[in-house]
Amino acid sequence: MYKFIRYILYSVFISISFNADIKAQRKKRRPTHADSSLIKATVPDSPKDIVIKYGIASFYAQKFHGRQTANGDIFSSLKLTAACNVLPLGIWIKVTNLKNDRSVILYVNDRLHHKNKRLVDLSKTAAEKLGFVSSGITKVKVEVLGKLRGRKVE
């Protein structure tokens, strides 16, 4: 009888240990594409790491107006904001259209889709100021201005 009780207790102990090990392994899983916005290695810690970038800019579709951005703001196509995957959220950038030399200062508050190869996605108001609404995309220069204290998104 004692052997049987000891056998049951060992079995319970082993199954609890095994279950705890599985739970610990689940917590150590690698991040998926859905978690990619949480990976700090892909986003520079400081704007000093990136001073100037060149690339393609586009502007948000109207369907995104009123939706929440990556930093929690509500997107407005009337404000001067931008989405970017290679710059940290919460910084100000100066975007210059290389075709007509127009520039505008924007606040980075969103991320692009991880498969999007463009450098920045701008609000429609920013695209109008840069003069590329009719073409949809343009080549741009992006200069990092950093976190400007006291400045509000227009």
Coordinates of N, CA and C in Angstrom, one line a residue:
M1 N 0.8 -1.2 0.0 CA 0.0 0.0 0.0 C 0.9 1.3 0.0
Y2 N 2.0 1.3 0.8 CA 2.8 2.4 0.9 C 3.5 2.6 -0.5
K3 N 3.9 1.6 -1.2 CA 4.5 1.7 -2.5 C 3.6 2.4 -3.5
F4 N 2.3 2.0 -3.4 CA 1.3 2.6 -4.3 C 1.1 4.1 -4.0
I5 N 1.1 4.5 -2.8 CA 0.9 5.9 -2.4 C 2.2 6.7 -2.8
R6 N 3.3 6.1 -2.6 CA 4.6 6.7 -3.0 C 4.6 6.9 -4.5
Y7 N 4.2 5.9 -5.3 CA 4.1 5.9 -6.7 C 3.2 7.1 -7.2
I8 N 2.1 7.2 -6.6 CA 1.1 8.3 -6.9 C 1.8 9.6 -6.7
L9 N 2.4 9.8 -5.5 CA 3.0 11.1 -5.1 C 4.1 11.4 -6.1
Y10 N 5.0 10.5 -6.5 CA 6.0 10.7 -7.4 C 5.4 11.1 -8.8
S11 N 4.4 10.5 -9.2 CA 3.8 10.8 -10.5 C 3.2 12.2 -10.5
V12 N 2.6 12.6 -9.4 CA 2.0 13.9 -9.3 C 3.2 15.0 -9.3
F13 N 4.2 14.7 -8.6 CA 5.4 15.6 -8.5 C 6.0 15.8 -9.9
I14 N 6.2 14.7 -10.6 CA 6.8 14.7 -11.9 C 5.9 15.5 -12.9
S15 N 4.7 15.2 -12.9 CA 3.8 15.9 -13.8 C 3.7 17.4 -13.6
I16 N 3.7 17.8 -12.3 CA 3.8 19.3 -11.9 C 5.1 19.9 -12.4
S17 N 6.2 19.2 -12.2 CA 7.5 19.7 -12.7 C 7.5 19.9 -14.2
F18 N 7.0 18.9 -14.9 CA 7.0 18.9 -16.3 C 6.1 20.0 -16.9
N19 N 5.0 20.2 -16.3 CA 4.1 21.3 -16.7 C 4.7 22.7 -16.4
A20 N 5.4 22.8 -15.3 CA 6.0 24.1 -15.0 C 7.1 24.4 -16.0
D21 N 7.9 23.4 -16.4 CA 8.9 23.5 -17.4 C 8.3 24.0 -18.8
I22 N 7.2 23.4 -19.2 CA 6.6 23.8 -20.4 C 6.1 25.3 -20.4
K23 N 5.5 25.7 -19.3 CA 5.1 27.1 -19.1 C 6.3 28.1 -19.2
A24 N 7.4 27.7 -18.6 CA 8.6 28.5 -18.6 C 9.2 28.6 -20.1
Q25 N 9.1 27.5 -20.8 CA 9.5 27.6 -22.2 C 8.6 28.5 -23.1
R26 N 7.4 28.5 -22.8 CA 6.4 29.3 -23.6 C 6.7 30.8 -23.4
K27 N 7.1 31.2 -22.2 CA 7.5 32.6 -21.9 C 8.7 33.0 -22.6
K28 N 9.6 32.1 -23.0 CA 10.9 32.4 -23.6 C 10.8 32.3 -25.1
R29 N 9.6 32.3 -25.7 CA 9.5 32.1 -27.2 C 10.0 33.4 -27.9
R30 N 10.4 33.2 -29.1 CA 10.9 34.3 -29.9 C 9.7 35.2 -30.4
P31 N 9.9 36.5 -30.5 CA 8.9 37.3 -31.0 C 8.5 37.0 -32.4
T32 N 7.2 37.2 -32.7 CA 6.7 37.0 -34.1 C 6.6 38.3 -34.8
H33 N 6.1 38.3 -36.0 CA 5.9 39.6 -36.8 C 5.0 40.5 -36.0
A34 N 4.0 40.0 -35.4 CA 3.1 40.8 -34.6 C 3.8 41.5 -33.5
D35 N 4.9 40.9 -33.0 CA 5.6 41.5 -31.9 C 6.7 42.4 -32.4
S36 N 6.9 42.6 -33.7 CA 8.1 43.3 -34.2 C 8.2 44.7 -33.8
S37 N 7.0 45.3 -33.4 CA 7.1 46.7 -33.0 C 7.7 46.8 -31.6
L38 N 7.8 45.7 -30.9 CA 8.4 45.7 -29.5 C 9.9 45.4 -29.5
I39 N 10.5 45.1 -30.7 CA 11.9 44.8 -30.8 C 12.7 46.1 -30.8
K40 N 13.4 46.3 -29.8 CA 14.1 47.6 -29.7 C 15.3 47.7 -30.6
A41 N 15.9 46.6 -31.0 CA 17.1 46.6 -31.8 C 16.8 47.2 -33.2
T42 N 15.6 47.1 -33.7 CA 15.3 47.7 -35.0 C 15.1 49.2 -35.0
V43 N 14.8 49.7 -33.8 CA 14.6 51.2 -33.7 C 15.7 51.8 -32.9
P44 N 16.4 52.8 -33.5 CA 17.5 53.4 -32.8 C 17.0 54.0 -31.4
D45 N 17.9 54.0 -30.4 CA 17.6 54.5 -29.1 C 17.6 56.0 -29.1
S46 N 18.4 56.6 -29.9 CA 18.5 58.1 -29.9 C 18.5 58.6 -31.3
P47 N 18.0 59.8 -31.5 CA 18.0 60.4 -32.9 C 19.3 60.7 -33.4
K48 N 20.3 60.8 -32.5 CA 21.7 61.1 -32.9 C 22.3 60.0 -33.8
D49 N 21.7 58.7 -33.6 CA 22.2 57.6 -34.4 C 21.9 57.8 -35.9
I50 N 20.8 58.5 -36.2 CA 20.4 58.8 -37.6 C 20.3 60.3 -37.8
V51 N 21.0 60.9 -38.6 CA 20.9 62.3 -38.8 C 20.1 62.6 -40.1
I52 N 20.5 62.0 -41.2 CA 19.8 62.3 -42.5 C 19.6 60.9 -43.2
K53 N 18.4 60.8 -43.7 CA 18.0 59.6 -44.5 C 17.4 60.0 -45.8
Y54 N 17.6 59.2 -46.9 CA 17.0 59.5 -48.2 C 16.1 58.3 -48.5
G55 N 15.0 58.6 -49.1 CA 14.1 57.5 -49.5 C 12.8 57.9 -50.2
I56 N 11.8 57.1 -50.2 CA 10.5 57.3 -50.8 C 9.5 57.7 -49.8
A57 N 8.7 58.7 -50.0 CA 7.6 59.0 -49.2 C 6.3 58.9 -49.9
S58 N 5.3 58.5 -49.1 CA 3.9 58.4 -49.6 C 3.0 59.1 -48.6
F59 N 1.7 59.1 -48.8 CA 0.8 59.6 -47.8 C -0.3 58.7 -47.5
Y60 N -0.8 58.8 -46.2 CA -1.8 57.9 -45.7 C -3.1 57.9 -46.6
A61 N -3.7 56.8 -46.7 CA -5.1 56.7 -47.3 C -6.1 57.3 -46.4
Q62 N -7.2 57.8 -46.9 CA -8.2 58.5 -46.1 C -8.8 57.6 -45.1
K63 N -8.8 56.2 -45.4 CA -9.4 55.3 -44.4 C -8.8 55.3 -43.1
F64 N -7.6 55.8 -42.9 CA -6.9 55.8 -41.6 C -7.2 56.9 -40.8
H65 N -7.9 57.9 -41.3 CA -8.3 59.1 -40.5 C -9.2 58.7 -39.4
G66 N -8.9 59.1 -38.2 CA -9.6 58.7 -37.0 C -9.2 57.5 -36.3
R67 N -8.2 56.7 -36.9 CA -7.7 55.5 -36.2 C -6.6 55.8 -35.3
Q68 N -6.3 54.9 -34.4 CA -5.3 55.1 -33.4 C -3.9 54.8 -34.0
T69 N -2.9 55.6 -33.7 CA -1.6 55.4 -34.2 C -0.8 54.6 -33.2
A70 N 0.5 54.3 -33.6 CA 1.3 53.4 -32.7 C 1.6 54.0 -31.4
N71 N 1.7 55.3 -31.2 CA 1.9 55.9 -29.9 C 0.7 56.3 -29.2
G72 N -0.5 55.9 -29.7 CA -1.8 56.1 -29.0 C -2.6 57.3 -29.4
D73 N -2.0 58.2 -30.2 CA -2.7 59.4 -30.8 C -3.8 58.9 -31.8
I74 N -4.7 59.7 -32.0 CA -5.7 59.5 -33.0 C -5.2 60.2 -34.3
F75 N -5.1 59.4 -35.4 CA -4.6 60.0 -36.6 C -5.6 61.0 -37.2
S76 N -5.0 62.1 -37.7 CA -5.8 63.1 -38.4 C -5.1 63.5 -39.6
S77 N -5.7 63.4 -40.8 CA -5.1 63.7 -42.1 C -4.8 65.2 -42.2
L78 N -5.4 66.0 -41.2 CA -5.2 67.4 -41.2 C -3.9 67.9 -40.4
K79 N -3.4 67.0 -39.6 CA -2.2 67.3 -38.8 C -0.9 67.0 -39.6
L80 N 0.1 67.6 -39.1 CA 1.4 67.4 -39.8 C 2.2 66.2 -39.0
T81 N 1.8 65.0 -39.4 CA 2.4 63.8 -38.7 C 3.0 62.9 -39.8
A82 N 3.8 61.9 -39.3 CA 4.4 60.9 -40.2 C 4.5 59.6 -39.5
A83 N 4.6 58.5 -40.3 CA 4.9 57.2 -39.9 C 6.2 56.8 -40.4
C84 N 7.0 56.1 -39.6 CA 8.4 55.7 -40.0 C 8.8 54.5 -39.2
N85 N 9.5 53.5 -39.9 CA 9.9 52.3 -39.2 C 11.3 52.4 -38.7
V86 N 12.1 53.3 -39.2 CA 13.5 53.4 -38.8 C 13.9 54.5 -37.8
L87 N 12.9 55.3 -37.5 CA 13.1 56.4 -36.5 C 12.3 56.1 -35.3
P88 N 12.7 56.6 -34.1 CA 11.9 56.4 -32.9 C 10.6 57.2 -32.9
L89 N 9.6 56.7 -32.2 CA 8.4 57.5 -32.1 C 8.6 58.7 -31.2
G90 N 7.9 59.8 -31.4 CA 7.9 60.9 -30.6 C 9.0 62.0 -30.9
I91 N 9.6 61.8 -32.1 CA 10.6 62.8 -32.5 C 10.0 63.7 -33.7
W92 N 10.7 64.8 -33.9 CA 10.3 65.7 -35.0 C 11.3 65.5 -36.1
I93 N 10.8 65.6 -37.3 CA 11.7 65.4 -38.5 C 11.4 66.5 -39.5
K94 N 12.4 66.9 -40.3 CA 12.1 67.8 -41.4 C 12.2 67.0 -42.7
V95 N 11.1 67.0 -43.5 CA 11.0 66.2 -44.7 C 11.1 67.2 -45.9
T96 N 12.0 66.9 -46.8 CA 12.2 67.8 -48.0 C 11.9 67.0 -49.2
N97 N 11.1 67.5 -50.1 CA 10.8 66.9 -51.4 C 11.9 67.2 -52.3
L98 N 12.6 66.2 -52.8 CA 13.8 66.4 -53.6 C 13.5 66.9 -55.0
K99 N 12.2 66.7 -55.4 CA 11.8 67.2 -56.8 C 11.6 68.7 -56.8
N100 N 11.1 69.3 -55.8 CA 10.7 70.7 -55.8 C 11.3 71.5 -54.7
D101 N 12.1 70.9 -53.8 CA 12.8 71.5 -52.7 C 11.9 72.1 -51.6
R102 N 10.6 71.7 -51.6 CA 9.7 72.1 -50.5 C 10.0 71.3 -49.3
S103 N 9.8 71.9 -48.1 CA 10.1 71.1 -46.9 C 9.0 71.4 -45.8
V104 N 8.8 70.5 -44.9 CA 7.8 70.6 -43.8 C 8.4 69.9 -42.6
I105 N 8.0 70.4 -41.4 CA 8.4 69.7 -40.1 C 7.3 68.9 -39.6
L106 N 7.5 67.6 -39.3 CA 6.5 66.6 -39.0 C 6.9 65.9 -37.7
Y107 N 5.8 65.4 -37.0 CA 5.9 64.6 -35.8 C 5.8 63.2 -36.1
V108 N 6.7 62.3 -35.7 CA 6.6 60.9 -36.0 C 5.8 60.2 -34.8
N109 N 4.6 59.7 -35.2 CA 3.7 59.1 -34.2 C 3.2 57.8 -34.6
D110 N 3.7 57.2 -35.7 CA 3.2 55.9 -36.2 C 4.2 55.1 -36.9
R111 N 3.9 53.8 -37.1 CA 4.8 52.9 -37.8 C 4.1 52.5 -39.1
L112 N 5.0 52.1 -40.1 CA 4.5 51.6 -41.4 C 4.3 50.1 -41.2
H113 N 3.6 49.5 -42.1 CA 3.5 48.0 -42.2 C 4.9 47.5 -42.3
H114 N 5.2 46.4 -41.7 CA 6.6 45.8 -41.7 C 7.1 45.4 -43.1
K115 N 6.2 45.2 -44.0 CA 6.6 44.9 -45.4 C 6.7 46.1 -46.3
N116 N 6.3 47.3 -45.8 CA 6.4 48.5 -46.6 C 7.8 49.0 -46.6
K117 N 8.4 49.2 -47.8 CA 9.8 49.5 -48.0 C 10.0 51.1 -48.1
R118 N 8.9 51.8 -48.0 CA 9.1 53.3 -48.0 C 9.7 53.8 -46.7
L119 N 10.3 55.0 -46.8 CA 11.0 55.6 -45.7 C 9.9 56.2 -44.7
V120 N 9.0 57.0 -45.3 CA 8.0 57.6 -44.5 C 6.7 57.6 -45.2
D121 N 5.6 57.7 -44.3 CA 4.2 57.8 -44.8 C 3.7 59.1 -44.1
L122 N 3.3 60.1 -44.9 CA 2.9 61.4 -44.3 C 1.4 61.6 -44.3
S123 N 0.9 62.5 -43.5 CA -0.5 62.9 -43.5 C -0.7 63.6 -44.8
K124 N -2.0 63.7 -45.2 CA -2.3 64.3 -46.5 C -2.0 65.8 -46.5
T125 N -2.1 66.4 -45.4 CA -1.8 67.9 -45.3 C -0.3 68.1 -45.6
A126 N 0.5 67.2 -45.0 CA 2.0 67.3 -45.2 C 2.3 67.0 -46.7
A127 N 1.6 66.0 -47.3 CA 1.9 65.7 -48.7 C 1.5 66.9 -49.6
E128 N 0.4 67.6 -49.2 CA 0.0 68.8 -50.0 C 1.0 69.9 -49.9
K129 N 1.6 70.1 -48.7 CA 2.6 71.1 -48.5 C 3.9 70.8 -49.3
L130 N 4.2 69.5 -49.4 CA 5.3 69.1 -50.2 C 5.0 69.0 -51.7
G131 N 3.8 69.1 -52.0 CA 3.4 69.1 -53.5 C 3.5 67.8 -54.2
F132 N 3.1 66.7 -53.6 CA 3.1 65.4 -54.3 C 1.9 64.6 -54.2
V133 N 0.7 65.2 -53.9 CA -0.5 64.5 -53.8 C -0.9 63.9 -55.1
S134 N -0.7 64.6 -56.2 CA -1.2 64.0 -57.5 C -0.3 62.8 -57.9
S135 N 1.0 62.8 -57.6 CA 1.8 61.7 -58.0 C 1.7 60.5 -57.0
G136 N 1.4 60.8 -55.7 CA 1.2 59.8 -54.7 C 2.5 59.4 -53.9
I137 N 3.6 59.4 -54.6 CA 4.9 59.2 -53.9 C 6.0 60.2 -54.5
T138 N 7.0 60.3 -53.7 CA 8.1 61.2 -54.1 C 9.4 60.8 -53.4
K139 N 10.5 61.3 -53.9 CA 11.8 61.1 -53.3 C 12.0 62.2 -52.3
V140 N 12.4 61.8 -51.0 CA 12.6 62.8 -50.0 C 13.9 62.7 -49.2
K141 N 14.2 63.7 -48.5 CA 15.3 63.7 -47.6 C 14.7 64.0 -46.2
V142 N 15.0 63.1 -45.2 CA 14.5 63.2 -43.9 C 15.6 63.6 -42.9
E143 N 15.5 64.7 -42.3 CA 16.5 65.2 -41.3 C 15.8 65.1 -39.9
V144 N 16.6 64.4 -39.0 CA 16.1 64.3 -37.6 C 16.3 65.5 -36.8
L145 N 15.3 66.1 -36.2 CA 15.4 67.3 -35.4 C 15.4 66.9 -33.9
G146 N 14.9 65.7 -33.6 CA 14.9 65.3 -32.2 C 13.6 65.6 -31.5
K147 N 13.6 65.6 -30.2 CA 12.4 65.8 -29.4 C 12.4 67.3 -29.1
L148 N 11.5 68.1 -29.8 CA 11.4 69.5 -29.5 C 10.4 69.8 -28.4
R149 N 10.9 70.3 -27.3 CA 10.1 70.6 -26.1 C 9.1 71.7 -26.4
G150 N 7.9 71.6 -26.0 CA 6.9 72.6 -26.1 C 6.2 72.8 -27.4
R151 N 6.7 72.0 -28.4 CA 6.1 72.1 -29.7 C 4.9 71.2 -29.8
K152 N 3.8 71.7 -30.4 CA 2.6 70.9 -30.5 C 2.3 70.5 -32.0
V153 N 1.7 69.4 -32.2 CA 1.4 68.9 -33.5 C 0.3 69.8 -34.1
E154 N 0.5 70.4 -35.2 CA -0.5 71.3 -35.9 C -1.5 70.5 -36.7

